[in-house]
Coordinates of C-alpha atoms in Angstrom, one line a residue:
M1446 CA 0.2 -0.1 -0.2
V1447 CA 1.4 3.4 -1.3
E1448 CA 2.5 5.9 2.0
G1449 CA 3.3 9.2 2.4
G1450 CA 3.4 11.6 -0.8
M1451 CA 1.8 9.0 -3.0
K1452 CA -0.8 8.5 -0.9
C1453 CA -2.0 11.6 -1.8
V1454 CA -1.2 11.2 -5.3
K1455 CA -3.2 8.6 -4.8
Y1456 CA -6.4 10.4 -3.6
L1457 CA -5.6 13.4 -6.1
L1458 CA -5.7 11.0 -9.1
F1459 CA -9.1 9.4 -7.5
A1460 CA -10.4 12.5 -6.7
F1461 CA -9.8 13.9 -10.9
N1462 CA -10.9 10.6 -12.1
F1463 CA -14.4 11.0 -9.9
L1464 CA -14.5 15.0 -12.1
F1465 CA -13.9 13.2 -15.2
F1466 CA -16.1 10.4 -14.4
L1467 CA -18.6 13.9 -14.2
A1468 CA -17.0 15.4 -17.1
G1469 CA -17.8 12.1 -19.1
I1470 CA -21.7 12.6 -18.0
G1471 CA -22.0 16.2 -19.1
V1472 CA -20.2 15.5 -22.4
I1473 CA -23.0 13.0 -23.0
V1474 CA -26.0 15.5 -21.7
V1475 CA -24.6 18.1 -24.2
G1476 CA -24.0 15.7 -27.0
S1477 CA -28.0 14.5 -26.9
I1478 CA -29.2 18.1 -26.7
V1479 CA -26.9 19.2 -29.7
E1480 CA -28.1 15.8 -31.6
T1481 CA -32.0 16.2 -30.3
K1482 CA -32.2 20.2 -31.4
F1483 CA -30.5 19.4 -34.9
R1484 CA -33.1 16.0 -35.4
E1485 CA -36.4 17.8 -34.4
D1486 CA -35.4 21.9 -35.7
Y1487 CA -33.2 22.2 -38.2
D1488 CA -33.9 18.8 -39.5
F1489 CA -32.6 20.6 -43.2
F1490 CA -29.4 19.2 -42.6
G1491 CA -29.7 15.8 -42.6
T1492 CA -27.8 13.1 -40.7
K1493 CA -24.4 14.3 -42.0
F1494 CA -24.5 16.9 -39.7
N1495 CA -25.4 15.2 -37.0
A1496 CA -21.7 13.6 -36.8
V1497 CA -20.2 16.4 -34.2
S1498 CA -23.5 15.5 -31.8
I1499 CA -22.2 11.6 -32.1
F1500 CA -18.8 12.5 -31.2
L1501 CA -20.2 14.3 -28.6
I1502 CA -21.8 11.7 -27.2
V1503 CA -18.8 9.2 -28.0
V1504 CA -15.8 10.9 -26.6
G1505 CA -18.4 11.2 -23.2
S1506 CA -18.9 7.9 -23.1
I1507 CA -14.9 7.0 -23.0
I1508 CA -14.4 9.4 -20.2
F1509 CA -17.2 7.9 -18.5
L1510 CA -15.8 5.0 -18.7
L1511 CA -12.4 5.8 -18.4
G1512 CA -13.2 8.2 -14.9
F1513 CA -15.3 5.0 -13.2
F1514 CA -11.4 2.7 -14.7
G1515 CA -9.2 5.4 -12.9
C1516 CA -11.5 5.7 -9.9
C1517 CA -11.2 1.8 -9.2
G1518 CA -7.0 1.9 -10.9
A1519 CA -6.3 4.5 -8.0
W1520 CA -8.4 3.3 -5.1
K1521 CA -6.8 -1.0 -5.5
E1522 CA -3.9 0.3 -6.1
N1523 CA -3.7 -2.0 -9.2
Y1524 CA -0.8 -0.6 -11.1
C1525 CA -2.5 -2.7 -14.8
M1526 CA -5.7 -0.8 -14.4
T1527 CA -3.7 2.9 -13.8
M1528 CA -1.0 2.1 -16.7
T1529 CA -3.9 1.5 -19.2
F1530 CA -5.9 4.3 -17.7
A1531 CA -3.2 6.9 -18.1
V1532 CA -2.3 5.1 -21.7
L1533 CA -5.7 5.4 -22.9
L1534 CA -6.1 9.4 -21.4
L1535 CA -2.9 10.6 -23.5
L1536 CA -5.0 8.7 -26.6
I1537 CA -7.6 10.3 -26.1
F1538 CA -6.2 13.6 -25.7
V1539 CA -4.4 13.1 -29.1
L1540 CA -7.9 12.4 -30.8
E1541 CA -9.2 15.7 -29.7
I1542 CA -6.6 17.7 -30.8
A1543 CA -7.3 15.7 -34.3
G1544 CA -10.4 16.5 -34.0
G1545 CA -10.2 19.8 -33.6
I1546 CA -7.7 20.6 -36.5
A1547 CA -10.0 18.4 -38.7
G1548 CA -12.8 20.6 -37.6
F1549 CA -11.0 23.8 -39.1
V1550 CA -9.3 22.4 -42.0
F1551 CA -12.6 21.2 -43.0
R1552 CA -14.6 24.4 -41.7
K1553 CA -15.0 25.7 -45.2
Q1554 CA -16.2 22.4 -46.9
I1555 CA -19.2 22.1 -43.8
E1556 CA -19.9 25.7 -44.6
D1557 CA -20.5 24.2 -48.6
E1558 CA -22.5 21.4 -47.6
A1559 CA -24.5 23.4 -44.8
K1560 CA -26.0 25.4 -47.5
D1561 CA -26.3 22.7 -50.4
A1562 CA -28.8 21.3 -47.7
M1563 CA -30.7 24.4 -47.2
L1564 CA -31.5 25.3 -50.4
K1565 CA -31.7 21.5 -51.7
T1566 CA -34.9 21.7 -49.5
M1567 CA -35.8 25.3 -50.1
G1568 CA -36.3 23.5 -53.7
N1569 CA -38.9 21.3 -51.8
Y1570 CA -40.3 23.4 -49.4
E1571 CA -44.2 23.1 -50.8
N1572 CA -43.7 19.2 -51.8
S1573 CA -42.1 18.0 -48.4
K1574 CA -43.7 16.7 -45.3
S1575 CA -44.9 19.2 -42.4
K1576 CA -41.5 18.3 -40.8
V1577 CA -39.5 20.5 -43.1
V1578 CA -41.6 23.2 -43.3
R1579 CA -41.4 23.1 -39.1
T1580 CA -37.9 23.6 -39.4
W1581 CA -37.4 26.6 -41.7
K1582 CA -40.2 28.1 -39.3
V1583 CA -38.5 27.2 -36.4
A1584 CA -34.5 28.9 -37.7
Q1585 CA -36.3 31.7 -39.6
G1586 CA -38.0 32.6 -36.2
D1587 CA -35.1 31.5 -33.9
F1588 CA -32.8 33.6 -35.6
K1589 CA -35.3 36.1 -37.0
C1590 CA -33.2 35.3 -41.1
C1591 CA -34.9 34.3 -44.5
G1592 CA -34.5 32.6 -46.9
V1593 CA -29.7 31.3 -46.9
N1594 CA -28.3 34.2 -47.9
N1595 CA -31.4 36.6 -48.1
Y1596 CA -35.0 36.8 -48.5
T1597 CA -34.7 36.6 -52.7
D1598 CA -33.5 32.8 -51.9
W1599 CA -36.6 31.7 -51.7
L1600 CA -37.9 33.5 -55.1
D1601 CA -35.6 31.7 -56.8
H1602 CA -35.8 28.3 -55.6
S1603 CA -39.2 27.7 -53.8
P1604 CA -41.8 25.8 -56.3
N1605 CA -44.1 28.3 -56.3
K1606 CA -41.6 31.5 -55.9
T1607 CA -42.8 32.8 -52.9
I1608 CA -41.8 34.1 -49.6
P1609 CA -43.1 31.9 -46.3
Q1610 CA -44.8 34.1 -43.4
S1611 CA -42.0 32.6 -40.9
C1612 CA -39.7 35.2 -42.6
C1613 CA -42.0 38.2 -41.3
K1614 CA -41.0 40.6 -38.4
E1615 CA -44.2 40.7 -37.5
H1616 CA -46.9 37.9 -38.6
P1617 CA -49.2 38.3 -40.2
C1618 CA -47.3 40.2 -43.5
D1619 CA -47.2 41.2 -46.6
T1620 CA -44.3 39.1 -47.9
T1621 CA -43.7 41.4 -51.4
D1622 CA -42.6 44.5 -49.2
D1623 CA -39.5 43.5 -47.9
T1624 CA -39.5 45.8 -45.5
K1625 CA -41.5 43.7 -43.2
L1626 CA -39.4 41.1 -43.7
Y1627 CA -35.7 39.8 -42.0
Q1628 CA -32.9 41.0 -44.3
K1629 CA -29.7 38.4 -42.9
G1630 CA -29.9 35.1 -44.1
C1631 CA -29.8 31.7 -42.0
L1632 CA -26.5 30.9 -43.3
N1633 CA -24.5 33.1 -41.8
S1634 CA -26.7 33.2 -38.3
F1635 CA -26.8 29.8 -38.5
I1636 CA -22.8 29.4 -38.8
D1637 CA -22.2 32.4 -35.6
W1638 CA -24.4 30.5 -33.4
A1639 CA -22.3 27.7 -34.3
K1640 CA -19.3 29.5 -33.5
S1641 CA -20.5 31.0 -30.8
K1642 CA -21.2 27.1 -29.0
I1643 CA -17.8 26.0 -30.9
L1644 CA -15.3 28.6 -29.1
I1645 CA -17.2 27.6 -25.3
I1646 CA -16.9 23.9 -26.4
G1647 CA -13.1 24.8 -27.3
G1648 CA -12.5 26.8 -24.3
A1649 CA -13.8 24.2 -22.2
G1650 CA -12.2 21.6 -24.2
I1651 CA -8.6 23.0 -23.4
G1652 CA -9.1 23.3 -19.9
L1653 CA -10.3 19.6 -20.2
A1654 CA -7.0 18.6 -22.0
F1655 CA -4.7 20.7 -19.5
V1656 CA -7.0 17.8 -16.7
Q1657 CA -6.1 14.9 -18.7
I1658 CA -2.3 15.6 -18.8
L1659 CA -2.2 16.1 -14.9
G1660 CA -3.7 12.7 -14.8
V1661 CA -1.3 11.2 -17.0
I1662 CA 1.2 12.8 -14.9
L1663 CA -0.4 12.0 -11.4
A1664 CA -1.5 8.2 -13.2
C1665 CA 2.2 7.6 -14.1
C1666 CA 3.8 8.7 -10.6
L1667 CA 1.3 6.7 -8.9
A1668 CA 1.7 3.1 -11.1
R1669 CA 5.4 3.6 -10.5
T1670 CA 4.9 3.7 -7.2
I1671 CA 2.9 0.9 -7.0
K1672 CA 5.1 -1.4 -9.5
K1673 CA 8.4 -0.8 -7.1
E1674 CA 6.4 -2.1 -4.1
Y1675 CA 5.3 -5.5 -6.0
E1676 CA 9.0 -5.5 -6.9
V1677 CA 10.0 -5.1 -2.7
V1678 CA 7.7 -7.9 -2.2

């Protein structure tokens, strides 16, 4: 059984893993909320844009399991469990960095695909299921926007060349009078909204990354001490 300074490290690692365990639950909840928001309110993006929420849920689940695994390893002073935790934690750290870089590199492609998805649903607006109509109504109401780039997109891409009432600043309104319509497009509004959320997630991710490095160091220190005790015995 570890003594002295390493006993303090043991309890610090246990406390760290308990927080990590709770953080995993938090990430799963955030991923679930994002998944629900995309599926129910912003359906015109289709399933391809659910990758972010799925990624969050998967990472959260792994963090949840790692936290539980690390707690057991620290409490039982098991060398194998503690080192496995350290290695997996380092691997998660690398994957998070890779995911952040990939998101930055492919951000323009994501914007283009979002634009294409929105224009496609506009072309089927009158003939589509009510869910798509509801999606545009919710999006234009939430972001106070109209169309993809602006309200003229409805005149160019909708089947009947009319602008829906959800573009009105006040309902109902004469949609032929552009002064009564939202002037900004929904694509930029959505991207700005997404960026604001990404900044929050990114800041939390940076903080979590530093905590992960600390966890790796603590786990390695504890594992080294446990191994030495095994060798003495």
